[in-house]
Coordinates of C-alpha atoms and ligand atoms in Angstrom, one line a residue:
M1225 CA -23.9 -23.7 6.0
D1226 CA -21.7 -26.8 5.6
S1227 CA -19.7 -28.3 8.5
I1228 CA -16.7 -30.6 8.6
V1229 CA -16.6 -33.7 10.9
V1230 CA -13.2 -34.9 12.1
T1231 CA -12.8 -38.1 14.1
G1232 CA -9.5 -38.2 16.0
G1233 CA -7.0 -40.9 16.2
G1234 CA -4.8 -42.8 13.8
E1235 CA -1.5 -41.9 12.2
L1236 CA -1.3 -40.0 8.9
N1237 CA 0.9 -41.3 6.2
G1238 CA 1.2 -40.4 2.5
Q1239 CA 1.5 -37.4 0.3
I1240 CA -0.4 -34.0 0.2
P1241 CA 0.0 -31.8 -2.9
I1242 CA 0.4 -28.1 -2.1
A1243 CA -1.4 -25.6 -4.3
G1244 CA -0.4 -22.2 -5.6
A1245 CA -0.4 -19.4 -3.1
K1246 CA -3.8 -17.6 -2.4
N1247 CA -1.9 -14.5 -1.3
A1248 CA 0.3 -14.4 -4.4
C1249 CA -2.6 -15.0 -6.8
L1250 CA -4.6 -12.2 -5.2
T1251 CA -1.9 -9.7 -6.0
L1252 CA -0.9 -11.2 -9.4
M1253 CA -4.5 -11.0 -10.7
P1254 CA -4.8 -7.1 -10.3
A1255 CA -1.5 -6.7 -12.2
T1256 CA -3.5 -7.3 -15.4
L1257 CA -4.9 -3.8 -15.0
L1258 CA -1.4 -2.4 -15.7
S1259 CA -1.3 -3.7 -19.3
D1260 CA -3.7 -4.1 -22.2
E1261 CA -2.1 -7.4 -23.2
P1262 CA -3.1 -10.8 -21.7
L1263 CA -1.7 -12.1 -18.4
T1264 CA -1.8 -15.8 -18.0
L1265 CA -1.4 -17.3 -14.5
T1266 CA -0.7 -21.0 -14.1
N1267 CA -0.8 -23.1 -10.9
A1268 CA -3.7 -20.9 -9.6
P1269 CA -5.4 -22.2 -6.5
R1270 CA -9.1 -23.1 -6.7
L1271 CA -10.5 -20.9 -3.9
S1272 CA -13.5 -18.7 -3.2
D1273 CA -11.2 -15.7 -2.7
I1274 CA -9.9 -16.2 -6.3
K1275 CA -13.5 -16.2 -7.5
T1276 CA -14.1 -13.0 -5.6
M1277 CA -11.1 -11.3 -7.2
T1278 CA -12.3 -12.5 -10.6
E1279 CA -15.7 -11.0 -9.9
L1280 CA -14.1 -7.7 -8.9
L1281 CA -11.8 -7.5 -11.9
Q1282 CA -14.7 -8.3 -14.2
S1283 CA -16.7 -5.5 -12.6
L1284 CA -13.9 -3.2 -13.6
G1285 CA -14.2 -4.3 -17.2
A1286 CA -11.4 -6.9 -17.3
E1287 CA -11.9 -10.3 -18.8
V1288 CA -11.0 -13.3 -16.7
T1289 CA -11.2 -16.8 -18.1
S1290 CA -10.5 -20.0 -16.1
L1291 CA -9.1 -23.0 -17.9
A1292 CA -7.8 -26.4 -16.9
E1293 CA -10.2 -26.9 -14.0
D1294 CA -9.5 -23.3 -12.8
K1295 CA -5.8 -23.9 -12.4
V1296 CA -5.1 -21.5 -15.3
L1297 CA -6.4 -17.9 -15.3
V1298 CA -6.2 -15.8 -18.5
L1299 CA -6.8 -12.1 -17.7
S1300 CA -7.1 -9.2 -20.1
S1301 CA -7.9 -5.6 -19.1
H1302 CA -7.9 -4.3 -22.7
N1303 CA -11.4 -2.9 -22.1
A1304 CA -11.1 -2.3 -18.4
D1305 CA -12.5 1.3 -18.2
N1306 CA -14.4 1.3 -14.9
P1307 CA -12.4 2.6 -12.0
L1308 CA -15.0 1.8 -9.3
A1309 CA -14.4 -1.1 -6.9
H1310 CA -17.8 -1.5 -5.3
Y1311 CA -18.3 -2.1 -1.5
D1312 CA -20.5 -5.2 -2.2
I1313 CA -17.4 -7.0 -3.5
V1314 CA -14.7 -5.3 -1.5
R1315 CA -16.4 -6.0 1.9
K1316 CA -16.1 -9.7 1.1
M1317 CA -12.4 -9.6 0.8
R1318 CA -9.8 -7.1 2.0
A1319 CA -7.4 -8.0 -0.8
S1320 CA -9.8 -6.2 -3.1
N1321 CA -7.8 -3.1 -2.1
L1322 CA -5.0 -4.3 -4.3
V1323 CA -6.7 -2.8 -7.4
L1324 CA -6.1 0.7 -6.0
G1325 CA -2.5 1.1 -7.2
P1326 CA -3.0 -0.5 -10.6
L1327 CA -6.1 1.5 -11.3
L1328 CA -4.4 4.7 -10.4
A1329 CA -1.3 3.8 -12.5
R1330 CA -3.4 2.8 -15.5
H1331 CA -6.3 5.3 -15.5
G1332 CA -5.1 8.1 -13.2
K1333 CA -8.2 7.5 -11.2
A1334 CA -9.6 4.9 -8.8
I1335 CA -12.7 4.8 -6.5
V1336 CA -12.2 1.9 -4.1
S1337 CA -14.4 1.1 -1.2
L1338 CA -12.6 0.8 2.1
P1339 CA -12.7 -2.8 3.0
G1340 CA -14.0 -2.2 6.5
G1341 CA -12.8 -4.2 9.5
C1342 CA -12.7 -8.0 9.5
A1343 CA -12.7 -10.6 12.3
I1344 CA -8.9 -10.3 12.9
G1345 CA -8.6 -6.5 13.0
A1346 CA -9.5 -3.0 11.8
R1347 CA -7.2 -3.4 8.8
P1348 CA -6.7 0.4 7.9
M1349 CA -5.1 1.6 4.7
D1350 CA -3.2 4.6 5.9
I1351 CA 0.2 3.3 4.7
H1352 CA -1.3 2.6 1.2
T1353 CA -2.7 6.1 0.9
M1354 CA 0.3 7.9 2.5
A1355 CA 2.6 6.3 -0.1
L1356 CA 0.3 7.0 -3.1
E1357 CA 0.0 10.6 -2.0
K1358 CA 3.8 10.8 -1.9
M1359 CA 3.7 9.7 -5.6
G1360 CA 1.4 12.6 -6.5
A1361 CA -2.1 11.1 -6.0
K1362 CA -4.8 13.1 -4.4
I1363 CA -6.9 10.8 -2.2
E1364 CA -10.0 11.7 -0.2
L1365 CA -12.5 9.5 1.8
K1366 CA -16.1 10.0 0.8
D1367 CA -19.1 7.8 1.7
G1368 CA -16.7 4.9 2.7
Y1369 CA -14.9 5.1 -0.6
L1370 CA -11.3 6.2 -1.3
H1371 CA -11.5 8.6 -4.2
A1372 CA -8.1 8.8 -5.7
V1373 CA -6.9 10.8 -8.7
A1374 CA -3.4 11.4 -10.3
P1375 CA -4.3 13.7 -13.2
K1376 CA -0.7 14.1 -14.2
G1377 CA 0.1 10.4 -13.7
L1378 CA 2.1 9.1 -10.7
Q1379 CA 5.6 10.3 -10.0
G1380 CA 8.4 8.2 -8.6
A1381 CA 9.2 9.0 -4.9
R1382 CA 11.2 7.8 -1.9
I1383 CA 8.7 6.1 0.5
D1384 CA 9.4 5.1 4.1
F1385 CA 6.9 2.5 5.4
P1386 CA 6.2 2.8 9.2
F1387 CA 5.4 -0.9 9.1
A1388 CA 6.4 -3.5 6.5
S1389 CA 2.8 -3.8 5.2
V1390 CA 2.4 -6.7 2.6
G1391 CA -0.6 -5.1 0.8
A1392 CA 0.9 -1.6 0.8
T1393 CA 4.2 -3.0 -0.6
E1394 CA 2.2 -4.8 -3.4
N1395 CA 0.0 -1.7 -4.2
I1396 CA 3.0 0.6 -4.4
L1397 CA 5.2 -1.9 -6.3
M1398 CA 2.4 -2.2 -9.0
A1399 CA 1.7 1.5 -9.1
A1400 CA 5.4 2.4 -9.4
T1401 CA 6.0 0.3 -12.5
L1402 CA 4.2 2.9 -14.6
A1403 CA 5.1 6.0 -12.6
K1404 CA 7.4 8.7 -14.0
G1405 CA 10.9 8.3 -12.6
T1406 CA 12.3 6.1 -9.8
T1407 CA 10.4 4.9 -6.7
E1408 CA 12.2 3.5 -3.6
I1409 CA 10.3 1.7 -0.9
Y1410 CA 12.1 1.6 2.5
N1411 CA 11.0 -1.0 5.1
A1412 CA 9.2 -2.9 2.3
A1413 CA 7.6 -6.3 3.1
R1414 CA 9.8 -9.2 2.2
E1415 CA 7.2 -12.0 1.8
P1416 CA 7.7 -14.6 -1.0
E1417 CA 4.5 -13.3 -2.5
I1418 CA 6.1 -9.9 -3.1
V1419 CA 9.0 -11.6 -4.9
D1420 CA 6.6 -13.6 -7.0
L1421 CA 4.7 -10.4 -7.9
A1422 CA 8.0 -8.7 -8.9
D1423 CA 9.0 -11.7 -11.0
C1424 CA 5.8 -11.5 -12.9
L1425 CA 6.0 -7.7 -13.3
R1426 CA 9.5 -8.1 -14.7
K1427 CA 8.2 -10.6 -17.3
M1428 CA 5.7 -7.8 -18.2
G1429 CA 8.6 -5.4 -18.7
A1430 CA 8.9 -3.7 -15.3
Q1431 CA 12.3 -2.6 -13.9
I1432 CA 12.4 -3.7 -10.3
E1433 CA 15.3 -4.5 -8.0
G1434 CA 15.6 -5.5 -4.3
D1435 CA 12.3 -7.4 -3.9
G1436 CA 12.7 -9.8 -1.0
T1437 CA 14.8 -7.3 0.8
S1438 CA 13.5 -4.3 2.8
I1439 CA 14.5 -1.8 0.1
I1440 CA 12.8 -2.1 -3.3
T1441 CA 13.7 0.2 -6.2
I1442 CA 11.4 0.5 -9.2
Q1443 CA 12.3 2.4 -12.4
G1444 CA 9.0 3.5 -14.1
V1445 CA 8.4 2.5 -17.7
D1446 CA 5.9 3.8 -20.3
R1447 CA 3.9 0.6 -20.7
L1448 CA 3.9 -3.1 -19.7
G1449 CA 3.2 -6.1 -21.9
G1450 CA 1.6 -9.4 -21.3
A1451 CA 3.2 -12.5 -19.6
T1452 CA 2.7 -16.1 -18.5
H1453 CA 3.6 -16.7 -14.9
P1454 CA 3.2 -19.7 -12.4
V1455 CA 1.8 -18.8 -9.0
V1456 CA 4.4 -19.6 -6.3
T1457 CA 3.7 -22.5 -3.9
D1458 CA 1.4 -21.5 -0.9
R1459 CA 3.7 -21.4 2.1
I1460 CA 0.7 -21.1 4.5
E1461 CA -1.1 -24.1 3.1
L1462 CA 2.3 -25.9 3.2
G1463 CA 2.9 -25.0 6.9
T1464 CA -0.7 -26.0 7.8
Y1465 CA -0.3 -29.5 6.4
M1466 CA 3.2 -29.9 7.7
L1467 CA 1.6 -29.8 11.2
A1468 CA -0.8 -32.6 10.5
P1469 CA 1.6 -35.5 11.2
A1470 CA 2.9 -33.6 14.2
F1471 CA -0.6 -34.1 15.8
T1472 CA -1.1 -37.7 14.9
G1473 CA 2.3 -39.4 14.2
G1474 CA 3.1 -41.0 10.9
E1475 CA 5.1 -39.5 8.0
V1476 CA 3.6 -37.1 5.4
E1477 CA 5.3 -35.7 2.3
L1478 CA 4.2 -32.2 1.2
L1479 CA 4.5 -32.2 -2.6
G1480 CA 5.9 -28.9 -4.0
G1481 CA 7.0 -27.8 -0.5
R1482 CA 10.1 -25.6 -0.4
L1483 CA 12.2 -25.0 2.7
D1484 CA 13.0 -21.4 1.8
L1485 CA 9.4 -20.5 2.1
V1486 CA 9.0 -21.7 5.7
G1487 CA 12.4 -21.1 7.3
A1488 CA 11.3 -19.6 10.6
F1489 CA 8.4 -22.0 10.9
V1490 CA 10.7 -25.1 10.4
E1491 CA 13.0 -23.7 13.2
K1492 CA 10.0 -23.8 15.6
L1493 CA 8.9 -27.3 14.4
D1494 CA 12.5 -28.5 15.1
A1495 CA 12.4 -27.0 18.6
A1496 CA 9.0 -28.7 19.2
G1497 CA 10.5 -32.1 18.2
I1498 CA 9.4 -32.4 14.6
D1499 CA 11.8 -33.4 11.8
V1500 CA 11.5 -31.8 8.3
T1501 CA 13.6 -33.2 5.5
E1502 CA 13.8 -32.2 1.9
T1503 CA 12.8 -34.8 -0.7
A1504 CA 12.9 -34.9 -4.5
G1505 CA 9.2 -34.1 -4.4
G1506 CA 9.1 -31.5 -1.6
L1507 CA 9.3 -31.8 2.2
M1508 CA 8.9 -34.9 4.4
V1509 CA 7.6 -34.3 8.0
K1510 CA 7.4 -36.6 11.0
R1511 CA 7.6 -36.1 14.7
R1512 CA 10.7 -37.5 16.6
S1513 CA 8.6 -39.0 19.4
D1514 CA 5.1 -38.8 20.9
V1515 CA 6.1 -35.8 22.9
I1516 CA 5.6 -32.3 21.5
K1517 CA 7.9 -29.8 23.2
A1518 CA 6.5 -26.4 24.3
V1519 CA 7.9 -23.5 22.3
D1520 CA 7.4 -19.7 22.4
I1521 CA 6.2 -18.0 19.3
V1522 CA 6.3 -14.3 18.2
T1523 CA 4.7 -13.5 14.9
E1524 CA 6.6 -11.1 12.7
P1525 CA 6.8 -9.9 9.1
F1526 CA 8.7 -12.4 6.8
P1527 CA 11.2 -13.9 7.4
G1528 CA 9.9 -14.1 10.9
F1529 CA 7.2 -16.6 12.1
P1530 CA 4.1 -15.9 9.9
T1531 CA 1.0 -14.7 11.6
D1532 CA -1.0 -16.9 9.2
L1533 CA 0.4 -20.0 10.9
Q1534 CA -0.1 -18.8 14.5
A1535 CA -3.5 -20.4 15.0
Q1536 CA -2.3 -23.7 13.6
M1537 CA 0.8 -23.7 15.8
M1538 CA -1.3 -22.9 18.9
A1539 CA -3.5 -25.9 18.2
L1540 CA -0.4 -28.1 18.2
L1541 CA 1.0 -26.5 21.4
C1542 CA -2.3 -27.4 23.2
Y1543 CA -0.9 -31.0 23.2
A1544 CA 2.7 -30.0 24.2
D1545 CA 4.6 -31.1 27.3
G1546 CA 4.9 -27.7 29.1
T1547 CA 3.9 -24.1 28.7
S1548 CA 4.1 -22.1 25.5
V1549 CA 3.7 -18.3 25.1
L1550 CA 2.4 -17.0 21.8
E1551 CA 2.7 -13.3 21.0
E1552 CA 0.6 -12.0 18.0
K1553 CA 2.3 -8.8 16.9
I1554 CA 0.7 -8.3 13.5
F1555 CA -3.0 -8.2 14.1
E1556 CA -4.9 -6.9 17.1
N1557 CA -7.5 -9.7 17.4
R1558 CA -6.2 -13.0 16.1
F1559 CA -6.8 -15.4 19.0
M1560 CA -10.5 -16.2 18.2
H1561 CA -9.5 -19.9 17.8
A1562 CA -8.5 -20.0 21.5
P1563 CA -12.1 -20.1 23.0
E1564 CA -12.9 -22.9 20.5
L1565 CA -9.8 -24.9 21.5
I1566 CA -10.8 -24.4 25.1
R1567 CA -14.1 -26.0 24.4
M1568 CA -12.1 -29.0 23.4
G1569 CA -10.3 -29.0 26.7
A1570 CA -7.3 -26.9 25.9
N1571 CA -5.7 -24.8 28.7
I1572 CA -5.2 -21.3 27.2
E1573 CA -5.1 -17.9 28.8
V1574 CA -5.3 -14.8 26.5
H1575 CA -4.2 -11.4 27.7
G1576 CA -4.2 -8.8 24.9
G1577 CA -1.8 -9.9 22.2
T1578 CA -0.3 -12.7 24.3
A1579 CA -1.7 -16.3 24.7
T1580 CA -0.2 -18.7 27.3
V1581 CA -0.9 -22.4 26.4
Q1582 CA -0.4 -25.0 29.1
G1583 CA -0.2 -28.3 27.3
V1584 CA -2.6 -31.1 28.2
K1585 CA -2.5 -34.9 27.5
S1586 CA -5.4 -34.9 25.1
L1587 CA -8.3 -32.8 23.8
K1588 CA -11.9 -34.0 23.4
G1589 CA -13.8 -33.6 20.2
A1590 CA -16.6 -31.0 20.4
P1591 CA -18.8 -28.9 18.2
V1592 CA -16.7 -25.7 17.4
M1593 CA -17.1 -22.7 15.2
A1594 CA -14.8 -21.3 12.5
T1595 CA -14.3 -17.6 12.9
D1596 CA -11.7 -16.8 10.3
L1597 CA -9.7 -18.6 7.6
R1598 CA -6.7 -19.7 9.6
A1599 CA -8.6 -20.3 12.9
S1600 CA -10.9 -22.7 11.1
V1601 CA -8.1 -25.0 9.9
S1602 CA -6.5 -25.0 13.3
L1603 CA -9.7 -26.5 14.7
I1604 CA -9.6 -29.3 12.1
L1605 CA -5.9 -30.0 12.9
A1606 CA -6.8 -30.2 16.7
G1607 CA -9.6 -32.6 15.8
L1608 CA -7.2 -35.0 14.0
A1609 CA -5.7 -35.9 17.4
A1610 CA -8.7 -35.3 19.7
E1611 CA -10.7 -38.1 21.3
G1612 CA -14.0 -38.5 19.5
E1613 CA -15.7 -36.3 17.0
T1614 CA -15.1 -32.6 16.3
V1615 CA -17.7 -30.8 14.2
V1616 CA -16.4 -27.5 12.7
S1617 CA -19.2 -25.2 11.6
R1618 CA -19.2 -22.2 9.2
V1619 CA -16.5 -23.8 7.0
Y1620 CA -17.1 -21.2 4.3
H1621 CA -14.2 -19.5 6.0
L1622 CA -12.0 -22.6 5.0
D1623 CA -13.1 -22.5 1.4
R1624 CA -11.5 -19.0 1.1
G1625 CA -8.0 -20.4 1.5
Y1626 CA -7.9 -24.2 1.4
E1627 CA -8.8 -26.1 -1.7
H1628 CA -10.1 -29.7 -1.1
V1629 CA -9.1 -29.8 2.5
V1630 CA -11.2 -33.0 3.1
S1631 CA -9.8 -34.9 0.2
K1632 CA -6.2 -33.8 1.0
L1633 CA -6.4 -35.0 4.6
R1634 CA -8.5 -38.1 3.8
G1635 CA -5.8 -39.0 1.2
V1636 CA -3.3 -39.5 4.1
G1637 CA -5.7 -41.5 6.3
A1638 CA -7.7 -38.8 8.2
Q1639 CA -11.2 -39.7 9.2
I1640 CA -12.9 -36.5 7.9
E1641 CA -16.0 -35.6 6.0
R1642 CA -17.9 -32.6 4.9
I1643 CA -21.6 -32.5 5.8
K1644 CA -23.7 -30.4 3.4
S1645 CA -26.5 -28.4 5.0
Ligands
EPZ976 C1 -1.6 -9.8 4.0 O1 -2.6 -9.0 4.5 C2 -2.2 -11.2 3.8 N1 -3.3 -11.1 2.9 C3 -2.7 -11.7 5.2 O2 -3.2 -13.0 5.1 C4 -1.5 -11.7 6.2 O3 -1.9 -12.1 7.4 C5 -0.9 -10.3 6.2 O4 -0.5 -9.9 4.9 C6 0.4 -10.3 7.1 O5 1.3 -11.2 6.6 C7 -3.1 -11.1 1.6 O6 -1.9 -11.2 1.1 C8 -4.3 -11.1 0.7 P1 -0.5 -6.0 6.2 P2 -2.4 -7.4 4.5 O7 -0.8 -4.8 5.3 O8 -1.7 -6.9 3.3 C9 -1.6 -3.0 9.6 C10 -4.7 -14.8 5.3 O9 -5.1 -15.4 6.2 N2 -1.7 -2.0 8.5 O10 0.9 -6.5 6.2 O11 -3.7 -6.8 4.8 C11 -2.7 -4.0 9.6 O12 -3.8 -3.4 10.3 C12 -4.6 -13.3 5.3 O13 -4.4 -15.3 4.1 C13 -1.9 -0.6 8.8 O14 -2.0 -0.3 10.0 O15 -1.5 -7.2 5.8 C14 -2.1 -5.2 10.3 O16 -2.2 -5.0 11.7 C15 -5.0 -12.7 6.7 N3 -2.1 0.3 7.8 C16 -0.6 -5.1 9.9 O17 -0.4 -3.8 9.4 C17 -2.0 -0.1 6.5 O18 -2.1 0.8 5.6 C18 -0.3 -6.1 8.7 O19 -1.0 -5.7 7.6 C19 -1.8 -1.5 6.2 C20 -1.6 -2.4 7.2

């Protein structure tokens, strides 16, 4: 397993290009199942999770072709006749469950393995199944697979989400485009990736209103056509790299960055003493002084502070002047980066879903282990400012969600390299 070695010190200056959003691409790709005409996605990120989704769709009979060094994906499910999403693929990536709604809408049948838990939590699918049953699906769990049928097709329904689940909103949004009648989702997720999916579905002929708000209305249509759609900028990669100059000093421009994607995050950066300004090419970030101020964080569904940036923010607050309290309200076990940061000298106390970080003057490089996608990148960020060398192992977690992290950070002056093993 490869590792990444970061040597701390030195300002970062220059530009980092931001790729298309992993979490948008992973829901846009299954949309191909809703139509028998080609769907072309541009600005696709080059990540292992995209390869896993490609493998899954191909196992269902869809064709997926990568062009332009994998930045363009051409998908066609003209011959997609297999409704079985196998455990061997689904267990690698929870987002595989996003084929459930499209398969049901297209074939009236789906057999999708439950993803199983992952490092950050149990990740149940009760909201997905409750909603699809409201639309007329019959779903039962057998041998770890959800067996879903809708023999008379899906019917539009009013659906009240107990929690603004991103994945459940995406599954129901896709399923409802071909349902008979009108579907209304109340307490829908409002993430930019939902709006991106709705934009793409509208290009395919879907009738959707209210995406980006907590009430989404979908008028079912008989069929959807093809489309060409650019994947929206990745707000989590954007937020991750915006933090880099906050650790080290210097000035970094994030190319393709958009303020509207990171509103709540930028408010917290401002409170911590970091300036963010819009430029013609994206967003410029630099810290106002050497002192990072302590700030309290509560993770919430969009437009609140994103859970996917919690680990990265905790790493920064390890260096803050004062005490910060971070509350993780989305997942039940998303502080696994804390013990690794403590190995570097951080002062963090975790009690249930709350972490209290007492800032220290500096951290010391150390061998640390990546445990999940966002935790792994928080360790690299911490290493940028730590004294000495930080060796992050199990970096396959990183490859799931960050393309070319070494070259992007080296491009702004970081001392970082990947050691093949
Ligand atoms: C999406 O996961 C993202 N993944 C996650 O990003 C992100 O952290 C999460 O949304 C929250 O923003 C993709 O988009 C591929 P949820 P998802 O359904 O859809 C509970 C990353 O790092 N829940 O909003 O799985 C669930 O257990 C990944 O890129 C139920 O209880 O998130 C969790 O506690 C990590 N029942 C909370 O809701 C359900 O039926 C949020 O889940 C569904 C969810």
